[in-house]
Coordinates of C-alpha atoms and ligand atoms in Angstrom, one line a residue:
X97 CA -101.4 -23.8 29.4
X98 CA -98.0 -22.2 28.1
X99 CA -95.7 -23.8 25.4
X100 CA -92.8 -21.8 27.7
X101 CA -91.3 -24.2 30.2
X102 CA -88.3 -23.1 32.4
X103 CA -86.2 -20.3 31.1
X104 CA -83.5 -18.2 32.1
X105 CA -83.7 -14.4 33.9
X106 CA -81.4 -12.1 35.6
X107 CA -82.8 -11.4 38.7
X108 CA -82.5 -8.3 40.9
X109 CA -83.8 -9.0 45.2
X110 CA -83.1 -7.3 47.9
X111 CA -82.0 -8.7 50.9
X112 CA -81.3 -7.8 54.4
X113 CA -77.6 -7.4 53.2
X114 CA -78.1 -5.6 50.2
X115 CA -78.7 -6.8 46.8
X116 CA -78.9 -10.6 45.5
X117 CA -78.0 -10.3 41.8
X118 CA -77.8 -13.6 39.5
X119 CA -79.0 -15.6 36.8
X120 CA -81.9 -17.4 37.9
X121 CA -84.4 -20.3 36.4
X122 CA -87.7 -18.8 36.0
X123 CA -91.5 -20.4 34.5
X124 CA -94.0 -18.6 33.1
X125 CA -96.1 -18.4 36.4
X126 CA -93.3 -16.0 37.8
X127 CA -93.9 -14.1 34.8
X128 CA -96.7 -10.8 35.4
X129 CA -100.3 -10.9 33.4
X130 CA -100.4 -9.5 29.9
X131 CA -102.0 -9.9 26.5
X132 CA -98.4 -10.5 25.0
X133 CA -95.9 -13.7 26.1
X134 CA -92.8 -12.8 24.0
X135 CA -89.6 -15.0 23.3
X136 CA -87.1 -12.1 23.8
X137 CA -84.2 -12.5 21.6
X138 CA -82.3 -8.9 22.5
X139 CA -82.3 -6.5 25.2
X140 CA -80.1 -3.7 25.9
X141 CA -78.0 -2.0 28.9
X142 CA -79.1 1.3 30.0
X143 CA -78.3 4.0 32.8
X144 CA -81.4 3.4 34.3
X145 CA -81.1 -0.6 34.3
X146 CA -77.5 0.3 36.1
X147 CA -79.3 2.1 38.9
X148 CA -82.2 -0.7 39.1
X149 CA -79.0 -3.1 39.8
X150 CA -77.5 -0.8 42.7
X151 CA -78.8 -0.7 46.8
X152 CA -79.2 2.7 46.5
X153 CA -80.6 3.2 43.0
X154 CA -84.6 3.8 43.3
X155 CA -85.8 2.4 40.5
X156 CA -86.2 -0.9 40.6
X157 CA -90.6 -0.5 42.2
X158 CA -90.4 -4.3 43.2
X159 CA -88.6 -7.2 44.7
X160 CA -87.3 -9.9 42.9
X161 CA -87.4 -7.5 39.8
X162 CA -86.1 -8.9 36.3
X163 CA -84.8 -5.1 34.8
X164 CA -84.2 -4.1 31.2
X165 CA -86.5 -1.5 30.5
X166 CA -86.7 -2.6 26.5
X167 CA -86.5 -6.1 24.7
X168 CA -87.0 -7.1 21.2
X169 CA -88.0 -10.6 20.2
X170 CA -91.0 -12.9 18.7
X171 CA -94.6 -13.0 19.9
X172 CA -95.2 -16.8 21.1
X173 CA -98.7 -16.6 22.2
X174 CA -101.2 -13.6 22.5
X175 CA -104.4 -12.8 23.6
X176 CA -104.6 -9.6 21.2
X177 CA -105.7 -9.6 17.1
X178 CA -103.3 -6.8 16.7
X179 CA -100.4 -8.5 17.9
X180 CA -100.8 -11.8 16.3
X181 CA -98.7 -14.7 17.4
X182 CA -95.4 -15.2 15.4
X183 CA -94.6 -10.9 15.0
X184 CA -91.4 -9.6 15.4
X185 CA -91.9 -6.7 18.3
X186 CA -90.1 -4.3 20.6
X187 CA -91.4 -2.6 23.8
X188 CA -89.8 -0.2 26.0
X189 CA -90.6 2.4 29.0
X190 CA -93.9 2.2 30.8
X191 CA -92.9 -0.1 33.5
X192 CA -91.1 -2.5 31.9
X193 CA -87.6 -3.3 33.9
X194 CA -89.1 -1.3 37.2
X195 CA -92.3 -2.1 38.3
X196 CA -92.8 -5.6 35.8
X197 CA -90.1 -7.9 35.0
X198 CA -88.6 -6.2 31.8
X199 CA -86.1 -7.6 29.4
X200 CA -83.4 -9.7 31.0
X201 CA -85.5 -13.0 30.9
X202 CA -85.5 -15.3 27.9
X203 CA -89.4 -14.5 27.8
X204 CA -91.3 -11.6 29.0
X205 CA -95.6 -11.1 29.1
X206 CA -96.9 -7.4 28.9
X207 CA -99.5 -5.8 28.1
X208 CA -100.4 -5.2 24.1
X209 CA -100.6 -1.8 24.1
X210 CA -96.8 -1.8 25.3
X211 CA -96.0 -3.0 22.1
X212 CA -94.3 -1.7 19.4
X213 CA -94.3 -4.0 16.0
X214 CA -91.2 -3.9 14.6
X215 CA -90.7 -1.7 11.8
X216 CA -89.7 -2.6 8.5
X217 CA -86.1 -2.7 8.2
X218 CA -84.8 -3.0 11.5
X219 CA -83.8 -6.4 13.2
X220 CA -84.4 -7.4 16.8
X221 CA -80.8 -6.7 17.0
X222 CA -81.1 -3.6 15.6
X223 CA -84.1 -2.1 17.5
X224 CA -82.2 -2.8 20.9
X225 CA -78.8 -1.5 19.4
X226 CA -80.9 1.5 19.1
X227 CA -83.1 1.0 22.3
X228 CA -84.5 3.1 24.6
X229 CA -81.3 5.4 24.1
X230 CA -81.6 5.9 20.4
X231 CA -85.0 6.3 21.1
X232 CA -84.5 9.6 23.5
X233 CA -82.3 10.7 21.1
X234 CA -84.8 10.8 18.5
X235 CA -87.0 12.2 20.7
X236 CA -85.4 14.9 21.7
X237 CA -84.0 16.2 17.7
X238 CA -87.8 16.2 17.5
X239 CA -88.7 18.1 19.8
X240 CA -86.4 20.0 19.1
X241 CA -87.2 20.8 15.4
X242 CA -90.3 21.4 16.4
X243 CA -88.8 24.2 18.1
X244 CA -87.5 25.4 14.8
X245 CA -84.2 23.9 15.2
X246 CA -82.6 23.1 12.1
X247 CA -79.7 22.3 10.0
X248 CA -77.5 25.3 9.6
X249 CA -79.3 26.9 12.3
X250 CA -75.8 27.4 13.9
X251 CA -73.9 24.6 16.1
X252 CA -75.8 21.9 19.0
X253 CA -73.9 20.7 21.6
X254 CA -74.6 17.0 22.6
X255 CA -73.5 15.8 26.3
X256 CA -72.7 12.9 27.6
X257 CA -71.4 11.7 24.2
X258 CA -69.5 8.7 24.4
X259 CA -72.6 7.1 26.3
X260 CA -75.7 5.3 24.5
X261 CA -78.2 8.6 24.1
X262 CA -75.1 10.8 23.2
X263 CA -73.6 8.4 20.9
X264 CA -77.1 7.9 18.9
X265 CA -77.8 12.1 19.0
X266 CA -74.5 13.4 17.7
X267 CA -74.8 10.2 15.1
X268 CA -78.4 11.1 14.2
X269 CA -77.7 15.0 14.3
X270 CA -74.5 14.9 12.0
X271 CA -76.7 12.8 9.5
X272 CA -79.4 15.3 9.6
X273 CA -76.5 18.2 8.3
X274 CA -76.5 19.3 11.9
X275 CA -73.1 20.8 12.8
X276 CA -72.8 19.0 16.2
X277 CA -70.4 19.4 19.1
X278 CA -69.7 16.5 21.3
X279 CA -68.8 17.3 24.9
X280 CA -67.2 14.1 26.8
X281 CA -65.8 12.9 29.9
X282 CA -63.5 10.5 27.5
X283 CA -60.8 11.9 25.4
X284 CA -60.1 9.0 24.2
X285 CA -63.6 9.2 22.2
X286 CA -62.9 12.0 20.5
X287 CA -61.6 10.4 17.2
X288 CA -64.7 7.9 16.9
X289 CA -67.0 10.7 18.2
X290 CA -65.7 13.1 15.3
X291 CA -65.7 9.3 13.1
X292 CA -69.3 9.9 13.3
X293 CA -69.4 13.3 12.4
X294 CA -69.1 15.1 15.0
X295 CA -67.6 18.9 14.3
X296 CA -65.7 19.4 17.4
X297 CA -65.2 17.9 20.7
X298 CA -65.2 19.8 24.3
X299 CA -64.2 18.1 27.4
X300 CA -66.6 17.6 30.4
X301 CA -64.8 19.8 32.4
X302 CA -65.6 22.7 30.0
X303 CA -69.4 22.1 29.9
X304 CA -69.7 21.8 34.2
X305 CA -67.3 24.1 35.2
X306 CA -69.4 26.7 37.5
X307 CA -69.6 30.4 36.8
X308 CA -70.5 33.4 39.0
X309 CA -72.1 35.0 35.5
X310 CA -75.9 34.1 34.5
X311 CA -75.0 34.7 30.9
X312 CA -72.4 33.9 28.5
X313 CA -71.8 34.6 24.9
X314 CA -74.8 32.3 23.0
X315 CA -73.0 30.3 21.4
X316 CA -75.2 27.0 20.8
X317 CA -78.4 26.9 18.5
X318 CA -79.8 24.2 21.0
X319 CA -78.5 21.8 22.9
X320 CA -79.4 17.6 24.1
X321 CA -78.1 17.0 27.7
X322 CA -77.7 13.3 29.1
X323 CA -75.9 14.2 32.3
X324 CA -78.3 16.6 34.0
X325 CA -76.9 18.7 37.3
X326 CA -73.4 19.8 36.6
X327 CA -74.1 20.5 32.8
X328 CA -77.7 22.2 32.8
X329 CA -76.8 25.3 34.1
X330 CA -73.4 25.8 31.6
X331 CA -76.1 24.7 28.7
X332 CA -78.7 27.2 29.8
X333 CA -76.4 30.4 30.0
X334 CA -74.9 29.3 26.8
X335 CA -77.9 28.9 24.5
X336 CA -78.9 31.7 22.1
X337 CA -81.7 33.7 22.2
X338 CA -84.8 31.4 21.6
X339 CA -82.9 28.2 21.6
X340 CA -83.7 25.1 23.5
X341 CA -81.8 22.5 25.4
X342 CA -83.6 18.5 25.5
X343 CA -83.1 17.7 29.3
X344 CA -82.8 13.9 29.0
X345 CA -80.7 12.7 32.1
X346 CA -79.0 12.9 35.3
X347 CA -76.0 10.7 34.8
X348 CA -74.3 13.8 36.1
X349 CA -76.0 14.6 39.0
X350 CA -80.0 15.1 39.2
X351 CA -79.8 18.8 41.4
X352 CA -79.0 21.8 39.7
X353 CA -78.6 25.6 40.4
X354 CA -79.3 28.4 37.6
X355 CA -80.9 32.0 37.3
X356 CA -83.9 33.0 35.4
X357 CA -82.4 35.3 33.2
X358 CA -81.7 32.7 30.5
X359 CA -85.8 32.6 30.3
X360 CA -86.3 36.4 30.6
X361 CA -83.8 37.7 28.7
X362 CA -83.1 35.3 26.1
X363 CA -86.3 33.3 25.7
X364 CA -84.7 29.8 25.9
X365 CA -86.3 26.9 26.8
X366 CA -85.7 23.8 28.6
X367 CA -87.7 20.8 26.6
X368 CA -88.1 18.1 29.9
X369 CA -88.0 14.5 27.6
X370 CA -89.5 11.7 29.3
X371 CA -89.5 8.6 27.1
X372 CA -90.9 6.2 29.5
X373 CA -94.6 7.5 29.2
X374 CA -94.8 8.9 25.5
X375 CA -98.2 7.3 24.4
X376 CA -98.6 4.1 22.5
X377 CA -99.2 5.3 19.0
X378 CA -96.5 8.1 18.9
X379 CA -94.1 6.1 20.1
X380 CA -94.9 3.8 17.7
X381 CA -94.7 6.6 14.9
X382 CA -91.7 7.7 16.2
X383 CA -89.9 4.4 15.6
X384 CA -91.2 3.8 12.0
X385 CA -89.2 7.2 11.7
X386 CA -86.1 5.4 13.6
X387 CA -86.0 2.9 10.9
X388 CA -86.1 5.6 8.1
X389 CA -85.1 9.2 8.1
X390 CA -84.0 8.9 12.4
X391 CA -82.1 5.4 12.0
X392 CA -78.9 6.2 13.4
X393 CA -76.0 6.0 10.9
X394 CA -73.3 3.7 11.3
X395 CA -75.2 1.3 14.1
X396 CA -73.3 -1.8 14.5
X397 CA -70.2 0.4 15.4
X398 CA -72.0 1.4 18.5
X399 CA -72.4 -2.0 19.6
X400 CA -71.2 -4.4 22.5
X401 CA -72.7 -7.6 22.4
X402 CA -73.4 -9.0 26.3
X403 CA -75.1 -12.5 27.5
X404 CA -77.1 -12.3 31.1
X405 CA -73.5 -14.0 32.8
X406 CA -72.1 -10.2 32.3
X407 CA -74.8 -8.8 33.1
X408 CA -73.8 -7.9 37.0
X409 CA -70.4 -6.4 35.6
X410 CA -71.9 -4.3 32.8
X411 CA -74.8 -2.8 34.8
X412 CA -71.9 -1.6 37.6
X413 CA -69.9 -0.1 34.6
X414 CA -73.0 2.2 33.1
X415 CA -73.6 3.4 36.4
X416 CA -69.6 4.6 36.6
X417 CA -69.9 6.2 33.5
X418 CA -67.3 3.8 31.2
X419 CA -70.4 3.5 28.7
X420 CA -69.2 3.7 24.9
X421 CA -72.0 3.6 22.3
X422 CA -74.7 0.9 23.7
X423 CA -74.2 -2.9 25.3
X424 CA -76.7 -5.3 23.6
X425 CA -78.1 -8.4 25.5
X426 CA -78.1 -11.8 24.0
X427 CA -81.1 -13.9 25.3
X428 CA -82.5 -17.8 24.1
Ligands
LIG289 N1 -85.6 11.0 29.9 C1 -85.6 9.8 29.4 O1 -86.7 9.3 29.0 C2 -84.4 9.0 29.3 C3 -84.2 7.9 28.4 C4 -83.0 7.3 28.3 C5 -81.9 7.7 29.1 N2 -82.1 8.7 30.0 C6 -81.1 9.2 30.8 O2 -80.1 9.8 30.0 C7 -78.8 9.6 30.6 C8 -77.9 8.8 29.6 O3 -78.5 7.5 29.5 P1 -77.6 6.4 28.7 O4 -78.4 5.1 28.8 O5 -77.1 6.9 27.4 O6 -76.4 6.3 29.7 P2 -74.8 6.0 29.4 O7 -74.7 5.2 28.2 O8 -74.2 5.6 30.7 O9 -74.3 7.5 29.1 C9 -74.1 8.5 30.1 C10 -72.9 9.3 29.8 O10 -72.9 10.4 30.6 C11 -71.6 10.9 30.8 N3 -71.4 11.3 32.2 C12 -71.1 12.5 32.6 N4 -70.9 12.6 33.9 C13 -71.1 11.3 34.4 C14 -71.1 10.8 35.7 N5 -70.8 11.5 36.7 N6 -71.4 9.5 35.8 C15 -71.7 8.7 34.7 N7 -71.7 9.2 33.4 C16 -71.4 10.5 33.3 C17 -70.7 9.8 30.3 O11 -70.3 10.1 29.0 P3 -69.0 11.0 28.7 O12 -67.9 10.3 29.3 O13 -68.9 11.0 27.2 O14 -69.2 12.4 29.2 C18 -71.6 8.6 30.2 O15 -71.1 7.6 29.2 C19 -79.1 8.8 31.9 O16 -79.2 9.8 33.0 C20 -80.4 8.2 31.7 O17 -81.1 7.9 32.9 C21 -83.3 9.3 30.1

């Protein structure tokens, strides 16, 4: 028997019309099996959560489908010793918010090796101001270190800025001494993107505009990419030799068209992130290093607070690109 009674969700199911989006009252026997039942106290709005909210999306695997691909919140019963009842936890990826109910419900059940315990010094707050995002971001400055990047290496450009990776990558990079460039669809981000440290701003136009030339003056000592097709190929002809560009996203576009002489005659490389299916115990490294020497600086500014009511008008918004910094859900 579970202590959880009725509880709140926002619901995603298609219908011969389209898409049925509301708040819903759900009990745990709507709720899919897992080791873990967990009181969610915060989830978080990301691209991928706007395109499981759309008709034409293709993300969401299942229908009715609670998204949010990450929550933080409380343990409240568990079947697993290593996640004792009463821990503070996170969880993100796998197939949370796509193919099992994910974050926007006021409890979710998941598997224990999902789980992330929450590291010392973040809050539930924190963690999902951070999110799945943040976490990409990390991701991708370490993978891209272990490419040799590092500070004073020469500038990285960072697109998609005013959005949630972007925002946490140019604020983790310019705390890391990196001199980073921000490249955004929203000039009216400059002066909070440069607030964070950013060296210099270019506009989106600048990083898609096509060119009949496979190479351009290497200008960038690497290079994290949210929006995918128009900006990949700009990115690659403008990397120098032996640099390396963090494919993250496609909030852009997901097809794109390039040469292979960045490869051949330059010896870049394009570092394909996919944070969804990093394995249990480095991702659960990589956020002990989110709390510490990754946390991004300045967090709270990048936050919008949201309850499941907004949840419809928020998820449309990511999806038109009017993200700045990262929108927070309330839940319980
Ligand atoms: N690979 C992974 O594991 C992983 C993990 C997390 C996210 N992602 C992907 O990374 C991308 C960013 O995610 P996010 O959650 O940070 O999204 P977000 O908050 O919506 O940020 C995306 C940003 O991309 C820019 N953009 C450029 N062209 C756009 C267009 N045509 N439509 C919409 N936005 C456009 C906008 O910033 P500016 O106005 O500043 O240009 C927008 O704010 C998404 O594609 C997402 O699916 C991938």
């Amino acid at each position: 028997m579970s202590a959880v009674d009725r509880f709140r969700a926002f619901v995603v199911e298609r219908t011969a019309g389209g898409l049925d989006r509301r708040v819903r009252e759900l009990g745990p026997g709507d709720l899919p099996p897992g080791d873990v039942l967990v009181r969610v106290e915060w989830s978080s709005v990301n691209y991928k959560d706007g395109l499981a909210a759309q008709p034409d999306g293709r993300v969401a695997r299942i229908s009715p489908l609670v998204p949010g691909i990450d929550l933080a919140g409380t343990v409240v019963e568990s079947a697993a010793p290593s996640i004792p009842s009463g821990s503070a936890v996170l969880a993100h990826g796998y197939e949370l918010g796509v193919s099992h109910h994910g974050g926007y419900a006021e409890y979710a059940r998941l598997p224990a090796d999902w789980v992330v315990p929450l590291p010392a010094g973040l809050t539930t707050r924190e963690a999902m101001a951070i999110g799945t995002a943040g976490y990409t971001a990390a991701m991708a400055i370490v993978a891209l270190e272990a490419r040799g990047l590092a500070p004073g290496a020469g500038p990285v450009l960072v697109t998609g800025a005013s959005g949630g990776l972007g925002r946490h990558a140019v604020a983790i990079l310019a705390g890391r001494g990196y001199e980073v460039w921000a490249a955004t669809g929203k000039p009216e981000e400059a002066d909070r993107l440069r607030g964070l440290g950013a060296a210099g701003i270019l506009t989106r136009a600048e990083v898609s505009a096509p060119s009949e030339r496979p190479l351009e003056s290497g200008r960038w000592a690497g290079a994290i990419d949210a929006v995918g097709g128009p900006t990949l190929p700009y990115i690659l002809r403008t990397l120098r030799p032996g640099a390396a560009v963090a494919a993250c996203g496609n909030a852009g576009g997901a097809a794109f068209t390039t040469t292979v002489y960045p490869f051949i005659l330059r010896g870049v490389a394009l570092l394909g992130m996919d944070s969804a299916n990093v394995p249990i115990a480095e991702r659960r490294a990589l956020w002990a290093r989110l709390a510490t020497d990754l946390r991004p600086p300045r967090l709270d500014e990048a936050v919008t607070e949201v309850g499941l009511d907004e949840l419809a008008d928020v998820l449309d918004a990511i999806v038109a690109g009017a993200a700045r910094g990262r929108w927070v859900v309330r839940l319980g």
